[in-house]
Short mmCIF file of C-alpha atoms and ligand atoms in Angstrom, two decimals:
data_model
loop_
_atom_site.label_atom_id
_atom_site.label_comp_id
_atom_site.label_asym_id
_atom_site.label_seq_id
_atom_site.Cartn_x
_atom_site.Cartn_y
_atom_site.Cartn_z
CA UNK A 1 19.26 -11.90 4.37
CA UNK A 2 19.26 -10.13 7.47
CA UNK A 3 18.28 -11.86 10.88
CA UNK A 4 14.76 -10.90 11.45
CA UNK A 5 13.75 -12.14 15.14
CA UNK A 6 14.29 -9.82 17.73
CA UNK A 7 13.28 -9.48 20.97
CA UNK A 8 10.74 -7.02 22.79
CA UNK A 9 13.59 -6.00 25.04
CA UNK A 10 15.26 -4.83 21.74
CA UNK A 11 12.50 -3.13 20.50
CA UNK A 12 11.69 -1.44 24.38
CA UNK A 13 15.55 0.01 23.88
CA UNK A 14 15.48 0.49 20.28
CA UNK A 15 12.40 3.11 21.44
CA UNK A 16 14.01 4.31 24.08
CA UNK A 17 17.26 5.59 22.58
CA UNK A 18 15.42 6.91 19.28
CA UNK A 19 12.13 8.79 20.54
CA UNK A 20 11.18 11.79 22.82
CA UNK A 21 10.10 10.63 26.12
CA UNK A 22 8.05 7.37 24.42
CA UNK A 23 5.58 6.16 26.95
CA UNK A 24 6.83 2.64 27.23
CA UNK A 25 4.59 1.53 29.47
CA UNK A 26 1.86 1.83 26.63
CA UNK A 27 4.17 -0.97 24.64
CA UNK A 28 4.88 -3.14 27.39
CA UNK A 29 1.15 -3.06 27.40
CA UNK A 30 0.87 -3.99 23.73
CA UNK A 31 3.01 -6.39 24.27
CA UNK A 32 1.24 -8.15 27.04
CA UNK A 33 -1.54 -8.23 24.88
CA UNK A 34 0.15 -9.73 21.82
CA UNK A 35 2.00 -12.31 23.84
CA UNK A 36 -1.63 -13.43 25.44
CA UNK A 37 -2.94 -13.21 22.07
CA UNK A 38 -0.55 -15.49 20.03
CA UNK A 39 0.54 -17.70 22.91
CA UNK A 40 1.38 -21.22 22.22
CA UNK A 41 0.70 -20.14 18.39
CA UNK A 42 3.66 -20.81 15.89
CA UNK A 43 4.41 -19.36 12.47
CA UNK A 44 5.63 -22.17 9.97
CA UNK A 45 9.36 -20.95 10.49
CA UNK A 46 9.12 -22.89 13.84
CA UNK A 47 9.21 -20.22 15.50
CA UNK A 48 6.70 -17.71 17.86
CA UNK A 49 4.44 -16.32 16.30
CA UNK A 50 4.95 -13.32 18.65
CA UNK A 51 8.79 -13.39 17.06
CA UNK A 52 6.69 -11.78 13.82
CA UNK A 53 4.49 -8.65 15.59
CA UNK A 54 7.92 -8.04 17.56
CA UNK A 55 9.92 -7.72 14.09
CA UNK A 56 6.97 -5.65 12.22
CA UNK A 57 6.64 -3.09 15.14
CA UNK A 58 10.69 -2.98 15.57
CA UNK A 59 10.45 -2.12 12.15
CA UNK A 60 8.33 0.94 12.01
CA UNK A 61 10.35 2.15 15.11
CA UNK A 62 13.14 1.63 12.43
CA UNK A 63 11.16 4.20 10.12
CA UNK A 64 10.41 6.26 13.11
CA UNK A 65 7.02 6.33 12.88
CA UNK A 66 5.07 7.88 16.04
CA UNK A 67 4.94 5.21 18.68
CA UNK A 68 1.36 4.53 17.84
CA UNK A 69 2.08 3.11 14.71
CA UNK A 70 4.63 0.82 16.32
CA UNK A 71 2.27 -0.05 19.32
CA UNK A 72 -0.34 -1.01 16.39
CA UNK A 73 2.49 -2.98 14.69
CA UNK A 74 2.51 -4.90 18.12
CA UNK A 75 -1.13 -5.75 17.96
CA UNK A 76 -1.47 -6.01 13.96
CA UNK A 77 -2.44 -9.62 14.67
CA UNK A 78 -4.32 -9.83 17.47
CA UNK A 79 -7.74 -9.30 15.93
CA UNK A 80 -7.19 -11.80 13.22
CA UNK A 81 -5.74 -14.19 15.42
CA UNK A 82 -7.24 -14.71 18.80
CA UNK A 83 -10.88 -13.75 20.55
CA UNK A 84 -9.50 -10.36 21.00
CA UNK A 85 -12.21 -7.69 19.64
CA UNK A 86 -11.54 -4.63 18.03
CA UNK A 87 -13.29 -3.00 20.59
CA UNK A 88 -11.18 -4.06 23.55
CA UNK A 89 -7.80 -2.91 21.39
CA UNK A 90 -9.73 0.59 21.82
CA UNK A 91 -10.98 0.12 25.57
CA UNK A 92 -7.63 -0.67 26.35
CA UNK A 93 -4.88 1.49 23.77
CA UNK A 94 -7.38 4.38 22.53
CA UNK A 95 -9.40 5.41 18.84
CA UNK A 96 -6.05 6.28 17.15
CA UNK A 97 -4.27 2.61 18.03
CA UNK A 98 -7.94 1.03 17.39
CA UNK A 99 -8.14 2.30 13.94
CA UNK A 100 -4.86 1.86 12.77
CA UNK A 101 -4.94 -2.05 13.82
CA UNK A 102 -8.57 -2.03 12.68
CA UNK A 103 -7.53 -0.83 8.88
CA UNK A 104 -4.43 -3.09 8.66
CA UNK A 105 -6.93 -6.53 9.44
CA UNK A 106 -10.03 -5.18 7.31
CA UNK A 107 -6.67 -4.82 4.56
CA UNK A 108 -5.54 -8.45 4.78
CA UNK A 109 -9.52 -9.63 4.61
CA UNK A 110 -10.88 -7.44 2.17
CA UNK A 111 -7.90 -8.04 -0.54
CA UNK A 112 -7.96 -11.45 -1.96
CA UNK A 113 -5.42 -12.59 -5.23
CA UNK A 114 -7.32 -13.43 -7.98
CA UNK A 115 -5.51 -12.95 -10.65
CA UNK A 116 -2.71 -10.04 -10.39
CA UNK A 117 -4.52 -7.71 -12.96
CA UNK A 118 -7.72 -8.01 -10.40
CA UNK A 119 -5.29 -8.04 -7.46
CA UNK A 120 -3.61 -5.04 -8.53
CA UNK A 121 -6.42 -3.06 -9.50
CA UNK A 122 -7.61 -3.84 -5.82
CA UNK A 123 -4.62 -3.51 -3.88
CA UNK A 124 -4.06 -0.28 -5.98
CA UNK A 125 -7.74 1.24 -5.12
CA UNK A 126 -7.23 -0.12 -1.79
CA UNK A 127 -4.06 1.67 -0.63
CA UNK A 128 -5.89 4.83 -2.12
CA UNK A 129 -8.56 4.70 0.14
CA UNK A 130 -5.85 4.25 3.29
CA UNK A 131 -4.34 7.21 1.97
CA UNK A 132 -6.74 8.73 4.42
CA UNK A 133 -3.93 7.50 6.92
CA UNK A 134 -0.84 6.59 5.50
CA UNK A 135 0.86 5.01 8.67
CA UNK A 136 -1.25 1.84 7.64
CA UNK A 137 0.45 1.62 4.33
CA UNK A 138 3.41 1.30 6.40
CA UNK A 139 2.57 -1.32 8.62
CA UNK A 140 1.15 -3.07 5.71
CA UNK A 141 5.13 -2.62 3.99
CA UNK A 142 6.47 -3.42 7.50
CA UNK A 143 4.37 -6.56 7.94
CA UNK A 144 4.88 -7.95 3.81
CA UNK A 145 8.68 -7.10 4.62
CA UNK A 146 8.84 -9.82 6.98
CA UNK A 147 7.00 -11.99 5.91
CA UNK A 148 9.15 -12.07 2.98
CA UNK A 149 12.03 -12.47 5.68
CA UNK A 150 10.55 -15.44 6.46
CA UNK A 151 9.20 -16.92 3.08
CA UNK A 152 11.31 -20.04 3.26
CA UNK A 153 8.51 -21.23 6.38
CA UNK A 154 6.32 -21.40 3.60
CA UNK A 155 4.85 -24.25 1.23
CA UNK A 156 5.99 -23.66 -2.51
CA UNK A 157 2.93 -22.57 -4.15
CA UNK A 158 2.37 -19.65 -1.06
CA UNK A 159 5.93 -18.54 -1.51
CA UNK A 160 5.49 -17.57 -5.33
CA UNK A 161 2.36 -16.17 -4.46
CA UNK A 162 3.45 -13.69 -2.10
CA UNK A 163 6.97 -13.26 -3.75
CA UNK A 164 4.90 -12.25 -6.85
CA UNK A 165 2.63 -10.03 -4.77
CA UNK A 166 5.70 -8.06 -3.84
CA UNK A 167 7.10 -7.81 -6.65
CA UNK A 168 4.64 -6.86 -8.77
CA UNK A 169 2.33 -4.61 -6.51
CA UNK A 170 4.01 -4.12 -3.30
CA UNK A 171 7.36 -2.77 -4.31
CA UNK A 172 5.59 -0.13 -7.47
CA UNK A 173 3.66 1.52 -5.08
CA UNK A 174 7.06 1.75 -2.69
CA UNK A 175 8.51 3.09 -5.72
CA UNK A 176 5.78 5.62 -6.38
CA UNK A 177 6.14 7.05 -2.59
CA UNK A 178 9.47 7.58 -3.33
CA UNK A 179 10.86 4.40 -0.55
CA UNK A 180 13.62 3.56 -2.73
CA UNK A 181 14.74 1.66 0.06
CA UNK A 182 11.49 -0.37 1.22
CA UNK A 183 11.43 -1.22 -3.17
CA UNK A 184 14.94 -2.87 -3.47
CA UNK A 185 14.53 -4.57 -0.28
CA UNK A 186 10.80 -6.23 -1.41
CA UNK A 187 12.47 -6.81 -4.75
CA UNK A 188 15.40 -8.48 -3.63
CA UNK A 189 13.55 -11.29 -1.14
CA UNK A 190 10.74 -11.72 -4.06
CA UNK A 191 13.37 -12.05 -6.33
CA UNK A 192 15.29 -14.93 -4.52
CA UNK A 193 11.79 -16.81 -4.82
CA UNK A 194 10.90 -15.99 -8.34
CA UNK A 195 13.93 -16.14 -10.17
CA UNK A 196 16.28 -18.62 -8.12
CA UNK A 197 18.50 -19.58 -10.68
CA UNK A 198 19.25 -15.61 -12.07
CA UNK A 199 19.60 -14.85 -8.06
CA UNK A 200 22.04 -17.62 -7.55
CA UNK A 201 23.95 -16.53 -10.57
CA UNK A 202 23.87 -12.39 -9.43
CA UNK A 203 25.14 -14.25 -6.18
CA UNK A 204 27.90 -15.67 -7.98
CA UNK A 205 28.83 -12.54 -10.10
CA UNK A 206 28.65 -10.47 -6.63
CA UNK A 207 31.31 -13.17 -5.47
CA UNK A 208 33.50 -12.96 -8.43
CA UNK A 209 36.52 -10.31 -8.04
CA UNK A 210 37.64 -10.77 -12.07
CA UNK A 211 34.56 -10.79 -14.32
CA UNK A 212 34.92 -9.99 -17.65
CA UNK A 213 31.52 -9.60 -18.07
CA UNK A 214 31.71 -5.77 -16.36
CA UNK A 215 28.35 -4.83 -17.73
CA UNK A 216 27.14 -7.32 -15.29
CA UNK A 217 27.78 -6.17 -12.64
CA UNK A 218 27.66 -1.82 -12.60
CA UNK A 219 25.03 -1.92 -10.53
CA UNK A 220 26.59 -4.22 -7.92
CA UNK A 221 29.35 -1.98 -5.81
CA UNK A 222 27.63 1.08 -4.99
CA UNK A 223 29.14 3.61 -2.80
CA UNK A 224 27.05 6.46 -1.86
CA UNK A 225 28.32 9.75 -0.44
CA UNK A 226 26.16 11.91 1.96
CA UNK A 227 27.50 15.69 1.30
CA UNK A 228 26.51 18.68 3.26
CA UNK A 229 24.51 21.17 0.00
CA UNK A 230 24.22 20.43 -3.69
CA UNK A 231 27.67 21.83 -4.06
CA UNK A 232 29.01 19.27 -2.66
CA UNK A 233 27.58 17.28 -4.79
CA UNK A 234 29.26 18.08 -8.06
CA UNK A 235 32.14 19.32 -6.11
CA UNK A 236 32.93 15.76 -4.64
CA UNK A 237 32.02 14.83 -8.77
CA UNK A 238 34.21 16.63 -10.20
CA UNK A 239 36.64 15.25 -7.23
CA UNK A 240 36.33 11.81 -8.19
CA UNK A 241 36.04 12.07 -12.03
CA UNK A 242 39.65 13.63 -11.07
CA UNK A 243 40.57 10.27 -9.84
CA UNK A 244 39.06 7.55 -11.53
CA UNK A 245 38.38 7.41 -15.23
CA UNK A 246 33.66 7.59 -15.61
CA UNK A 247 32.44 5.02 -17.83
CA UNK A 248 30.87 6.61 -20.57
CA UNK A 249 27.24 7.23 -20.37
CA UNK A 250 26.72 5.97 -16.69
CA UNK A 251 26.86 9.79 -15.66
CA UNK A 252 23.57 10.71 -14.25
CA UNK A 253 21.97 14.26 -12.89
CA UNK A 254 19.22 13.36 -10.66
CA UNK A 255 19.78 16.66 -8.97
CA UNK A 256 19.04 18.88 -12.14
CA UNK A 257 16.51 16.28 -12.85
CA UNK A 258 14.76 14.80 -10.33
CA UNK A 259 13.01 11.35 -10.98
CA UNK A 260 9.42 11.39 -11.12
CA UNK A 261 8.90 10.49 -7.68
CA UNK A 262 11.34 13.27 -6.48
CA UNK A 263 14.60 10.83 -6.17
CA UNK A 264 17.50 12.94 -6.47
CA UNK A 265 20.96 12.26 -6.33
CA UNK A 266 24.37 12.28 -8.88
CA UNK A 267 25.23 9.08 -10.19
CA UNK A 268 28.38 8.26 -11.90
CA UNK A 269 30.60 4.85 -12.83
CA UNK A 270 33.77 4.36 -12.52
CA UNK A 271 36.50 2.53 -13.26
CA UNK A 272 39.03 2.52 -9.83
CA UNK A 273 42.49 2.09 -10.17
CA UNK A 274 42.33 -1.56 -8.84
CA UNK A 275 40.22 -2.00 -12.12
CA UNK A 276 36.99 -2.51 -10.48
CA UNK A 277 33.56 -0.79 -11.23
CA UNK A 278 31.77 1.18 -8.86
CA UNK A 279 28.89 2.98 -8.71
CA UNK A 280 28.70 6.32 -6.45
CA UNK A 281 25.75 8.20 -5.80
CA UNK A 282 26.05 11.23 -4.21
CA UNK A 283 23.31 13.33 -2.68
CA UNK A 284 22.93 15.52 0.83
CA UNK A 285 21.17 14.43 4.16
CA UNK A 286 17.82 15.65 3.20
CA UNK A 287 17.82 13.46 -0.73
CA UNK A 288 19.07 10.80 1.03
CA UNK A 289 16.31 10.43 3.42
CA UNK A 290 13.58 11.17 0.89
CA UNK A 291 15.37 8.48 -1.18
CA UNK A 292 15.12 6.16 1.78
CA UNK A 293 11.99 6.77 2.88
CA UNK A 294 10.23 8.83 0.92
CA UNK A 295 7.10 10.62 2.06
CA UNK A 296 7.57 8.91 5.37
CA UNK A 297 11.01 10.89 5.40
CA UNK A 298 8.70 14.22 6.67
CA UNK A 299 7.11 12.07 9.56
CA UNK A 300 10.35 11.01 10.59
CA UNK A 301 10.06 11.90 14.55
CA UNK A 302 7.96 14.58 14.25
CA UNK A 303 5.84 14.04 17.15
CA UNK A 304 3.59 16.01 18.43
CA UNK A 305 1.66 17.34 15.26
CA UNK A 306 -2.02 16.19 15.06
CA UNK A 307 -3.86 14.22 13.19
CA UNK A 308 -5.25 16.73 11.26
CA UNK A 309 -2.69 18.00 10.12
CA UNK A 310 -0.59 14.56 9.25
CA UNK A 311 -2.99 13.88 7.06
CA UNK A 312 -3.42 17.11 5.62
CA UNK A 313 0.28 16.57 4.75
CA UNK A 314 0.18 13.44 3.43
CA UNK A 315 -2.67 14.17 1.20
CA UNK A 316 -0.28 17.27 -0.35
CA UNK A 317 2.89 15.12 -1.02
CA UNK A 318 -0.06 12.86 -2.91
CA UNK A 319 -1.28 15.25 -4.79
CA UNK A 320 2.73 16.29 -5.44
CA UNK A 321 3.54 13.05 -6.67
CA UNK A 322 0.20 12.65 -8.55
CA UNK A 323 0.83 16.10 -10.19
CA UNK A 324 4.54 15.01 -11.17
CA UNK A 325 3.60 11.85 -12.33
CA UNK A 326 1.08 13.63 -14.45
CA UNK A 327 3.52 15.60 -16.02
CA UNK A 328 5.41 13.02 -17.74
CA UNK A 329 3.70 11.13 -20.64
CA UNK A 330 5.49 7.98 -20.37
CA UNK A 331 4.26 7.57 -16.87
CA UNK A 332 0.37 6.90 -18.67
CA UNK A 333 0.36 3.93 -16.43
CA UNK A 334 0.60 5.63 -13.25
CA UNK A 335 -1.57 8.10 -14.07
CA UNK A 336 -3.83 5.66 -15.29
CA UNK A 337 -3.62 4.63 -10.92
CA UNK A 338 -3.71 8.31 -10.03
CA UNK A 339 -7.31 8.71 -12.01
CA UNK A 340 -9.26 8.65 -8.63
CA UNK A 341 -8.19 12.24 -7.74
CA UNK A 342 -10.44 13.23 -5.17
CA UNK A 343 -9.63 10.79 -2.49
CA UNK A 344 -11.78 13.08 0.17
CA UNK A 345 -15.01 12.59 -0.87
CA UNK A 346 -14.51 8.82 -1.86
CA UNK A 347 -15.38 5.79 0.32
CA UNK A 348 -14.04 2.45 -1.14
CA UNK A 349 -16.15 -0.88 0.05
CA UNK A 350 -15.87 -4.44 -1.28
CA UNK A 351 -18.05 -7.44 -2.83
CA UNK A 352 -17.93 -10.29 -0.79
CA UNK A 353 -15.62 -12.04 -3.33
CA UNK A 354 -12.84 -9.10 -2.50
CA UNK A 355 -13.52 -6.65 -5.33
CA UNK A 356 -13.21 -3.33 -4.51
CA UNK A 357 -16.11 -0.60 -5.71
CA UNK A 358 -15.70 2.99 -5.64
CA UNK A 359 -18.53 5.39 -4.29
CA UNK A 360 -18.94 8.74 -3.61
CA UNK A 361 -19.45 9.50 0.24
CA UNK A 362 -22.82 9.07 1.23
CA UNK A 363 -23.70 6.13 -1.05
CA UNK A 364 -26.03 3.53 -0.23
CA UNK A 365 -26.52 -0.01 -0.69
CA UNK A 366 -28.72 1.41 -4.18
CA UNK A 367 -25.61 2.92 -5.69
CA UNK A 368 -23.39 -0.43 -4.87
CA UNK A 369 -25.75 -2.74 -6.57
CA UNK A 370 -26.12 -0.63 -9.62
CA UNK A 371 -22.46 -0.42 -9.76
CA UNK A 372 -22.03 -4.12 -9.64
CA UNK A 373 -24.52 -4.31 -12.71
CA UNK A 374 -27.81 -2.29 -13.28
CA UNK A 375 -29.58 -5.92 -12.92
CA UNK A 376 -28.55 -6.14 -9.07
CA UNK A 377 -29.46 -2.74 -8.76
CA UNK A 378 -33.41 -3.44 -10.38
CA UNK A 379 -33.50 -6.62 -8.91
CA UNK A 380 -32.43 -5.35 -5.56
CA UNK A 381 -34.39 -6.12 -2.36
CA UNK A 382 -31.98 -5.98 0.59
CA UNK A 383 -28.55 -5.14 1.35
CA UNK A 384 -26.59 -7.31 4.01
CA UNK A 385 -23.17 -5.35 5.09
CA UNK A 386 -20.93 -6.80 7.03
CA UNK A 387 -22.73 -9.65 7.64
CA UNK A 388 -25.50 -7.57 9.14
CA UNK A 389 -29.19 -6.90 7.21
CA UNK A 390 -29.61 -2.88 6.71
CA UNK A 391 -32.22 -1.20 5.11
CA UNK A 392 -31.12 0.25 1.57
CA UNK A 393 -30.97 4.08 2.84
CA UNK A 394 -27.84 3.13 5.13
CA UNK A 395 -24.81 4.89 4.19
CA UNK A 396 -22.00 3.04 3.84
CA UNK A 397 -18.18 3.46 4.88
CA UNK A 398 -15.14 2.62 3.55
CA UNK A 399 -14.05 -0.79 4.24
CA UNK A 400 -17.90 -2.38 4.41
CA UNK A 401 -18.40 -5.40 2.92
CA UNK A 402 -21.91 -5.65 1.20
CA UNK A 403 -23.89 -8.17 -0.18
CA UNK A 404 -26.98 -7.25 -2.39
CA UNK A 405 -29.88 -9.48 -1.93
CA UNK A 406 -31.66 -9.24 -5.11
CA UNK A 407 -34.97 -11.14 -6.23
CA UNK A 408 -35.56 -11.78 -9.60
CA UNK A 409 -39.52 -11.37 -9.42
CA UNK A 410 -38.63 -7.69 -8.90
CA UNK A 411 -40.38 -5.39 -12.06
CA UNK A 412 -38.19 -2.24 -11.50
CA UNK A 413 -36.99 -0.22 -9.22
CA UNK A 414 -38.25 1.90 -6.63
CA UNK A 415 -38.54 5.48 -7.40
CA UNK A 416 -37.93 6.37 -3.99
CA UNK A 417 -34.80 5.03 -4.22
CA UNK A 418 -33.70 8.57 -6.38
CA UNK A 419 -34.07 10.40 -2.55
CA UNK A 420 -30.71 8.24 -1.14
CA UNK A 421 -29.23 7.27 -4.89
CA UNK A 422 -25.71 8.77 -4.87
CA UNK A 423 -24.12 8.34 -8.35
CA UNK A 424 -25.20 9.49 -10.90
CA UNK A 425 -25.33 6.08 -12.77
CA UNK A 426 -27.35 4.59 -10.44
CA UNK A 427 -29.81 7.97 -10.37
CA UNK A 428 -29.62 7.61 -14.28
CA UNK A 429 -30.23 4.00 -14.28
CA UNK A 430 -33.64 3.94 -11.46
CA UNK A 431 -35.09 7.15 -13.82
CA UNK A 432 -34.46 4.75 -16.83
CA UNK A 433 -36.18 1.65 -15.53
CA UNK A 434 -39.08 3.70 -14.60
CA UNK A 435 -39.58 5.81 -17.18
CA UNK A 436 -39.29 2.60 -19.46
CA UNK A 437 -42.25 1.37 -17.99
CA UNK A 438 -44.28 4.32 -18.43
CA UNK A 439 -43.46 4.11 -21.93
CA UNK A 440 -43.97 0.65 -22.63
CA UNK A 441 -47.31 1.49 -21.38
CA UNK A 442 -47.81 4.32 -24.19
CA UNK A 443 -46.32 2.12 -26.77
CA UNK A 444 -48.67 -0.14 -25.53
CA UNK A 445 -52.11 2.40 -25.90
CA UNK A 446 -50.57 3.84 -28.98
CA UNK A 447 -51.14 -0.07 -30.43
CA UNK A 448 -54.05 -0.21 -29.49
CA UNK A 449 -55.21 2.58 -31.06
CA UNK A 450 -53.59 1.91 -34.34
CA UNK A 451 -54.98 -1.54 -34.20
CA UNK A 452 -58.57 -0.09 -33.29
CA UNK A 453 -58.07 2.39 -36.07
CA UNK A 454 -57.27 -0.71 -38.90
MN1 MN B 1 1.22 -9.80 10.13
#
């Protein structure tokens, strides 16, 4: 595994060779402020616990992010880690650094693992709802990248937890944005921790010249080639196939037909004249850096677009990928993930316990408790959100935490609720409980009556 620890000075030149005129004072800054924050603080490795903001920003400078993202990968920690406020990460480095370290901590608090079906359902719902910003689902890769780097730190039971994590949630959603490279790299540390003995033994195929096992190991000497156009492509094919005898049915056109989330590339196995098998993919500049780093490939070092319009972007290639995945019925599972199409007009908040609820914009505390269970929502009498008592017309935003205070001497609910109810469901269920007690006072004069009349 690669050495992770490097040092600011590294990342301070890695910025300066790769990006336009960076303002480096603004990360010497940041990291001032994350060496104050962490100081004297270790990570179970032994080592600095600055050593791990250091990697995850050098990172995302990797990815060439804009140098706010990497800033923010500087100071990912500092909220959840020292007396450091929110607030003074925007008095001192601005809204667009605020929010982005703001959105990575609410991430680690609001998603707890209870049980990966729950977990995933979260985590799933929950990287929807940053897809309102996408550079946090980087950090978020950047900062479960090394942590897997540094998984052996550790106690047993924490390691298979967050190996599984990756595995299972982390590196699908790579896969769906099309960062081939982010996936093999989450599913190659996770793997090490789940399945020692099978990694041990790849280990010891990948060190074997001789195997006779071949089908073992196809996937194990890859060469890619980088070509110039898509003639190239089957032109340096045809080239090889030329030299080397394919093994049957390991030809693959990616090109012709892409993989659902856009991966192109040629693929072919070979046998070489020294008897070994290789895999070769071949695929130009622009597949290849899709296939590394899929949508983030677009943001590579484009600086100086706005906002706006980044988003704008990144809520097209989601929609892309949605609408491909769509396409192809034996994706059902993705497109089971996709369902919540309208991202723009959704807010996502949580229960206190972690779960993640889904509102229109504009809901209320009314529309959270009936979506927990009509009950809460009849029995509702106050709404705490994060940690703070509002009254029940307060809108809520994505990333609240809300607790319903409910008390169970409650009749029904307020029909004045129905001027701030949002969803329908809750509407539906308010009208409901009221008009059931209107009736149960007919039913209630109708026996009378009857009983009068006997
Ligand atoms: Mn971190």
């Amino acid at each position: 595994m690669p050495d992770s620890t490097h040092t600011f000075k590294q990342l301070e030149n890695f910025v300066q060779k790769n990006y336009t005129n960076p303002d480096l004072d603004l990360l010497r800054r940041a990291n001032q402020t994350a060496v104050a924050a962490h100081e004297g603080k270790t990570r179970l490795t032994g080592e600095p616990f600055i050593n791990h903001p250091i990697a995850v920003a050098y990172r995302l400078a990797e990815m060439g992010l804009h140098l706010n993202v990497v800033v923010a990968g500087l100071l990912h920690d500092v909220v959840e880690d020292s007396e450091y406020e929110i607030e003074d990460v925007r008095i001192e480095f601005g809204d667009d650094i605020a929010s982005l370290v703001d959105s990575v901590t609410k991430l680690k608090r609001n998603v707890n693992y209870r049980g990966v079906e729950r977990y995933a359902e979260n985590l799933r719902k929950m990287f929807l709802a940053m897809a309102s910003d996408v550079r946090v689902v980087f950090m978020k890769f950047a900062d479960r990248l090394h942590n897997l780097q540094t998984l052996y730190g550790q106690p047993k039971h924490k390691q298979e937890r967050i190996a599984r994590e990756s595995l299972e949630i982390y590196a699908p959603i790579a896969g769906r944005l099309g960062m081939s490279e982010i996936k093999g790299e989450l599913e190659d540390y996770a793997f090490a921790y789940l399945q020692p003995k099978e990694y041990e033994r790849m280990k010891s195929i990948m060190d074997i010249k001789d195997s006779d096992d071949l089908d073992k190991i196809y996937d194990l000497i890859a060469v890619r080639i980088v070509v110039n156009n898509v003639e190239d492509c089957y032109a340096a094919l045809g080239v090889l196939h030329q030299k080397w005898r394919p093994v049957p049915g390991r030809i693959k056109d990616y090109i012709a037909q892409p993989k659902p989330n856009g991966y192109q590339s040629l693929h072919t196995t070979m046998f070489t004249s020294e008897g070994e098998v290789v895999e070769f993919q071949i695929r130009t500049q622009e597949m290849h850096e899709l296939s590394e780093y899929g949508v983030a490939a677009h943001w590579r070092y484009k600086e100086g677009s706005g906002q706006q319009e980044r988003n704008m972007r990144w809520m097209e290639e989601l929609a892309q990928i949605q609408k491909e995945l769509a396409s192809k019925k034996d994706f059902l599972e993705q497109l089971e993930y996709m369902k919540i199409d309208v991202f723009n007009d959704r807010i996502f908040v949580f229960t206190p316990q972690g779960d993640v609820i889904d509102l229109p914009e504009g809901a209320t505390p009314i529309d959270f408790a009936y979506a927990i269970h009509s009950k809460v929502g009849d029995k509702c009498v106050a709404a705490r959100i994060n940690d703070v008592m509002r009254n029940l017309d307060t809108k809520l935003t994505s990333g609240d935490i809300i607790e319903i205070v409910t008390d169970k001497n409650r009749k029904a609910p307020n029909p004045d609720w129905l001027k701030f109810a949002r969803t329908r469901h809750a509407r539906k269920k308010i009208r409901d409980a009221t008009r059931n007690t209107v009736k149960g006072w007919f039913v209630g004069v109708l026996h009378g009556r009857e009983k009068g009349g006997k």
